[in-house]
Amino acid sequence: MRHALDEAALAPRTGDVPVGAVVLAPDGTVVGRGHNEREATGDPTAHAEMLAIREAARAVGEWRLTGCTLVVTLEPCTMCAGAIVLSRLDRVVYGARDEKAGAAGSLWDVVRDRRLNHRPEVIAGVLEPECARELTAFFRGPRAV
């Protein structure tokens, strides 16, 4: 989670919400990383998770990320939850809950929906106070433009 927090710290420089993500290979090495870049790129899909998953797929050499773990500072949204399921990640570890848009147990539970063909393990609340603190500070303070 510390690697994901380091990624999250990069996002506010461009006015993006401080969310960071890393994908870990089965041996624990980082094979993908990302932080929110929607404001920086004008791309609505440039969420930290999406960028980390794309980078991991390039590093692994295929779209199936079986055996890999996504670690993200904020509970994934529905778009990212769909990408998690479709990329066959084994596990999702997240820090802060997202009561307004979370899709890994808070508002929805897309990643564990029994109707889908793949359901990764979900581990919630890892370093939650640190992850939540970054988000709260961003929304309460002045933002980069």
PDB file of C-alpha atoms in Angstrom:
ATOM      1  CA  MET A   1       0.000   0.000   0.000  1.00  0.00           C
ATOM      2  CA  ARG A   2       2.925   2.336   0.585  1.00  0.00           C
ATOM      3  CA  HIS A   3       3.777   2.119  -3.136  1.00  0.00           C
ATOM      4  CA  ALA A   4       0.168   3.023  -3.984  1.00  0.00           C
ATOM      5  CA  LEU A   5       0.312   5.976  -1.559  1.00  0.00           C
ATOM      6  CA  ASP A   6       3.502   7.164  -3.294  1.00  0.00           C
ATOM      7  CA  GLU A   7       1.629   7.058  -6.605  1.00  0.00           C
ATOM      8  CA  ALA A   8      -1.354   8.896  -5.117  1.00  0.00           C
ATOM      9  CA  ALA A   9       0.926  11.740  -4.009  1.00  0.00           C
ATOM     10  CA  LEU A  10       1.751  12.447  -7.684  1.00  0.00           C
ATOM     11  CA  ALA A  11      -1.845  13.072  -8.781  1.00  0.00           C
ATOM     12  CA  PRO A  12      -2.590  16.463  -7.150  1.00  0.00           C
ATOM     13  CA  ARG A  13       0.228  18.132  -9.099  1.00  0.00           C
ATOM     14  CA  THR A  14      -2.112  18.184 -12.102  1.00  0.00           C
ATOM     15  CA  GLY A  15      -5.310  18.739 -10.141  1.00  0.00           C
ATOM     16  CA  ASP A  16      -6.196  15.062 -10.051  1.00  0.00           C
ATOM     17  CA  VAL A  17      -7.711  13.330  -7.038  1.00  0.00           C
ATOM     18  CA  PRO A  18      -4.937  11.572  -5.062  1.00  0.00           C
ATOM     19  CA  VAL A  19      -5.620   7.940  -5.846  1.00  0.00           C
ATOM     20  CA  GLY A  20      -2.738   5.585  -6.533  1.00  0.00           C
ATOM     21  CA  ALA A  21      -2.526   1.943  -7.528  1.00  0.00           C
ATOM     22  CA  VAL A  22       0.025  -0.773  -8.110  1.00  0.00           C
ATOM     23  CA  VAL A  23      -0.283  -4.285  -9.496  1.00  0.00           C
ATOM     24  CA  LEU A  24       1.884  -6.905  -7.837  1.00  0.00           C
ATOM     25  CA  ALA A  25       3.026 -10.043  -9.619  1.00  0.00           C
ATOM     26  CA  PRO A  26       2.656 -13.365  -7.782  1.00  0.00           C
ATOM     27  CA  ASP A  27       6.212 -12.928  -6.449  1.00  0.00           C
ATOM     28  CA  GLY A  28       5.377  -9.477  -5.034  1.00  0.00           C
ATOM     29  CA  THR A  29       7.208  -7.361  -7.587  1.00  0.00           C
ATOM     30  CA  VAL A  30       5.459  -4.277  -8.939  1.00  0.00           C
ATOM     31  CA  VAL A  31       4.487  -4.865 -12.586  1.00  0.00           C
ATOM     32  CA  GLY A  32       2.123  -1.930 -12.980  1.00  0.00           C
ATOM     33  CA  ARG A  33       1.567   1.430 -11.373  1.00  0.00           C
ATOM     34  CA  GLY A  34      -0.639   4.415 -11.878  1.00  0.00           C
ATOM     35  CA  HIS A  35      -2.239   7.451 -10.332  1.00  0.00           C
ATOM     36  CA  ASN A  36      -5.304   9.390 -11.392  1.00  0.00           C
ATOM     37  CA  GLU A  37      -4.644  11.343 -14.596  1.00  0.00           C
ATOM     38  CA  ARG A  38      -8.121  12.383 -15.732  1.00  0.00           C
ATOM     39  CA  GLU A  39      -7.415  16.100 -15.397  1.00  0.00           C
ATOM     40  CA  ALA A  40      -3.884  15.757 -16.752  1.00  0.00           C
ATOM     41  CA  THR A  41      -4.937  13.850 -19.872  1.00  0.00           C
ATOM     42  CA  GLY A  42      -8.606  14.712 -20.349  1.00  0.00           C
ATOM     43  CA  ASP A  43      -9.280  10.970 -20.431  1.00  0.00           C
ATOM     44  CA  PRO A  44     -12.289   9.908 -18.336  1.00  0.00           C
ATOM     45  CA  THR A  45     -10.877   6.376 -18.064  1.00  0.00           C
ATOM     46  CA  ALA A  46      -7.505   7.502 -16.658  1.00  0.00           C
ATOM     47  CA  HIS A  47      -8.175   6.181 -13.167  1.00  0.00           C
ATOM     48  CA  ALA A  48      -5.201   4.894 -11.182  1.00  0.00           C
ATOM     49  CA  GLU A  49      -6.443   1.306 -11.368  1.00  0.00           C
ATOM     50  CA  MET A  50      -6.975   1.365 -15.124  1.00  0.00           C
ATOM     51  CA  LEU A  51      -3.484   2.743 -15.740  1.00  0.00           C
ATOM     52  CA  ALA A  52      -1.864   0.219 -13.391  1.00  0.00           C
ATOM     53  CA  ILE A  53      -3.783  -2.681 -14.970  1.00  0.00           C
ATOM     54  CA  ARG A  54      -2.792  -1.590 -18.494  1.00  0.00           C
ATOM     55  CA  GLU A  55       0.866  -1.306 -17.513  1.00  0.00           C
ATOM     56  CA  ALA A  56       0.771  -4.687 -15.785  1.00  0.00           C
ATOM     57  CA  ALA A  57      -0.754  -6.356 -18.853  1.00  0.00           C
ATOM     58  CA  ARG A  58       2.057  -4.923 -21.001  1.00  0.00           C
ATOM     59  CA  ALA A  59       4.670  -6.139 -18.497  1.00  0.00           C
ATOM     60  CA  VAL A  60       3.146  -9.617 -18.212  1.00  0.00           C
ATOM     61  CA  GLY A  61       2.587  -9.835 -21.947  1.00  0.00           C
ATOM     62  CA  GLU A  62      -1.102 -10.716 -21.872  1.00  0.00           C
ATOM     63  CA  TRP A  63      -4.446  -9.449 -20.623  1.00  0.00           C
ATOM     64  CA  ARG A  64      -4.916 -12.173 -18.015  1.00  0.00           C
ATOM     65  CA  LEU A  65      -3.374 -11.051 -14.743  1.00  0.00           C
ATOM     66  CA  THR A  66      -3.953 -14.353 -12.970  1.00  0.00           C
ATOM     67  CA  GLY A  67      -1.999 -14.543  -9.737  1.00  0.00           C
ATOM     68  CA  CYS A  68      -1.627 -10.753  -9.517  1.00  0.00           C
ATOM     69  CA  THR A  69      -2.893  -8.382  -6.855  1.00  0.00           C
ATOM     70  CA  LEU A  70      -4.155  -4.825  -7.348  1.00  0.00           C
ATOM     71  CA  VAL A  71      -3.406  -2.510  -4.433  1.00  0.00           C
ATOM     72  CA  VAL A  72      -5.256   0.824  -4.539  1.00  0.00           C
ATOM     73  CA  THR A  73      -5.702   3.661  -2.060  1.00  0.00           C
ATOM     74  CA  LEU A  74      -9.449   4.097  -2.712  1.00  0.00           C
ATOM     75  CA  GLU A  75     -12.137   1.485  -3.257  1.00  0.00           C
ATOM     76  CA  PRO A  76     -12.573   0.944  -7.022  1.00  0.00           C
ATOM     77  CA  CYS A  77     -15.529   2.429  -8.921  1.00  0.00           C
ATOM     78  CA  THR A  78     -17.769   0.384 -11.222  1.00  0.00           C
ATOM     79  CA  MET A  79     -15.562   0.982 -14.291  1.00  0.00           C
ATOM     80  CA  CYS A  80     -12.446  -0.142 -12.464  1.00  0.00           C
ATOM     81  CA  ALA A  81     -14.267  -3.048 -10.814  1.00  0.00           C
ATOM     82  CA  GLY A  82     -15.271  -4.259 -14.272  1.00  0.00           C
ATOM     83  CA  ALA A  83     -11.666  -4.052 -15.451  1.00  0.00           C
ATOM     84  CA  ILE A  84     -10.533  -5.950 -12.347  1.00  0.00           C
ATOM     85  CA  VAL A  85     -12.945  -8.789 -13.084  1.00  0.00           C
ATOM     86  CA  LEU A  86     -12.164  -8.879 -16.810  1.00  0.00           C
ATOM     87  CA  SER A  87      -8.387  -8.875 -16.257  1.00  0.00           C
ATOM     88  CA  ARG A  88      -8.702 -11.908 -13.947  1.00  0.00           C
ATOM     89  CA  LEU A  89      -6.817 -10.311 -11.048  1.00  0.00           C
ATOM     90  CA  ASP A  90      -6.774 -12.705  -8.090  1.00  0.00           C
ATOM     91  CA  ARG A  91      -7.030 -10.077  -5.389  1.00  0.00           C
ATOM     92  CA  VAL A  92      -7.916  -6.445  -4.725  1.00  0.00           C
ATOM     93  CA  VAL A  93      -6.512  -4.668  -1.691  1.00  0.00           C
ATOM     94  CA  TYR A  94      -7.798  -1.175  -0.995  1.00  0.00           C
ATOM     95  CA  GLY A  95      -7.423   1.478   1.686  1.00  0.00           C
ATOM     96  CA  ALA A  96     -10.267   3.981   1.992  1.00  0.00           C
ATOM     97  CA  ARG A  97     -13.901   3.046   1.417  1.00  0.00           C
ATOM     98  CA  ASP A  98     -15.854   5.043  -1.150  1.00  0.00           C
ATOM     99  CA  GLU A  99     -19.420   5.277   0.133  1.00  0.00           C
ATOM    100  CA  LYS A 100     -20.489   7.363  -2.905  1.00  0.00           C
ATOM    101  CA  ALA A 101     -19.076   5.269  -5.766  1.00  0.00           C
ATOM    102  CA  GLY A 102     -17.360   2.175  -4.354  1.00  0.00           C
ATOM    103  CA  ALA A 103     -17.942  -1.059  -6.239  1.00  0.00           C
ATOM    104  CA  ALA A 104     -16.024  -3.483  -4.041  1.00  0.00           C
ATOM    105  CA  GLY A 105     -18.463  -3.657  -1.157  1.00  0.00           C
ATOM    106  CA  SER A 106     -19.578  -0.140  -0.219  1.00  0.00           C
ATOM    107  CA  LEU A 107     -22.224   1.031  -2.677  1.00  0.00           C
ATOM    108  CA  TRP A 108     -22.028  -1.972  -5.020  1.00  0.00           C
ATOM    109  CA  ASP A 109     -20.073  -5.218  -4.973  1.00  0.00           C
ATOM    110  CA  VAL A 110     -19.283  -5.755  -8.635  1.00  0.00           C
ATOM    111  CA  VAL A 111     -16.037  -7.626  -8.002  1.00  0.00           C
ATOM    112  CA  ARG A 112     -17.774 -10.347  -5.985  1.00  0.00           C
ATOM    113  CA  ASP A 113     -21.014 -10.555  -7.951  1.00  0.00           C
ATOM    114  CA  ARG A 114     -21.876 -14.265  -8.224  1.00  0.00           C
ATOM    115  CA  ARG A 115     -23.329 -13.734 -11.681  1.00  0.00           C
ATOM    116  CA  LEU A 116     -19.864 -12.999 -13.086  1.00  0.00           C
ATOM    117  CA  ASN A 117     -17.367 -15.654 -14.114  1.00  0.00           C
ATOM    118  CA  HIS A 118     -14.508 -14.326 -11.982  1.00  0.00           C
ATOM    119  CA  ARG A 119     -14.589 -13.050  -8.402  1.00  0.00           C
ATOM    120  CA  PRO A 120     -11.326 -11.822  -6.916  1.00  0.00           C
ATOM    121  CA  GLU A 121     -10.662 -11.789  -3.207  1.00  0.00           C
ATOM    122  CA  VAL A 122     -11.182  -8.347  -1.639  1.00  0.00           C
ATOM    123  CA  ILE A 123      -9.176  -7.065   1.318  1.00  0.00           C
ATOM    124  CA  ALA A 124     -10.460  -3.693   2.538  1.00  0.00           C
ATOM    125  CA  GLY A 125      -9.183  -1.071   4.971  1.00  0.00           C
ATOM    126  CA  VAL A 126      -5.424  -1.507   4.570  1.00  0.00           C
ATOM    127  CA  LEU A 127      -3.778   1.702   5.858  1.00  0.00           C
ATOM    128  CA  GLU A 128      -7.240   3.237   5.650  1.00  0.00           C
ATOM    129  CA  PRO A 129      -6.457   6.276   7.849  1.00  0.00           C
ATOM    130  CA  GLU A 130      -3.472   7.268   5.692  1.00  0.00           C
ATOM    131  CA  CYS A 131      -5.391   6.745   2.454  1.00  0.00           C
ATOM    132  CA  ALA A 132      -8.412   8.695   3.689  1.00  0.00           C
ATOM    133  CA  ARG A 133      -6.218  11.513   5.016  1.00  0.00           C
ATOM    134  CA  GLU A 134      -4.752  12.165   1.546  1.00  0.00           C
ATOM    135  CA  LEU A 135      -8.208  12.373  -0.004  1.00  0.00           C
ATOM    136  CA  THR A 136      -9.633  14.582   2.755  1.00  0.00           C
ATOM    137  CA  ALA A 137      -6.689  16.986   2.531  1.00  0.00           C
ATOM    138  CA  PHE A 138      -7.123  17.254  -1.228  1.00  0.00           C
ATOM    139  CA  PHE A 139     -10.814  18.080  -1.080  1.00  0.00           C
ATOM    140  CA  ARG A 140     -10.433  20.529   1.808  1.00  0.00           C
ATOM    141  CA  GLY A 141      -7.375  22.391   0.523  1.00  0.00           C
ATOM    142  CA  PRO A 142      -6.540  24.472  -2.533  1.00  0.00           C
ATOM    143  CA  ARG A 143      -6.119  22.366  -5.672  1.00  0.00           C
ATOM    144  CA  ALA A 144      -3.623  22.652  -8.507  1.00  0.00           C
ATOM    145  CA  VAL A 145      -5.105  23.698 -11.829  1.00  0.00           C
TER     146      VAL A 145
END
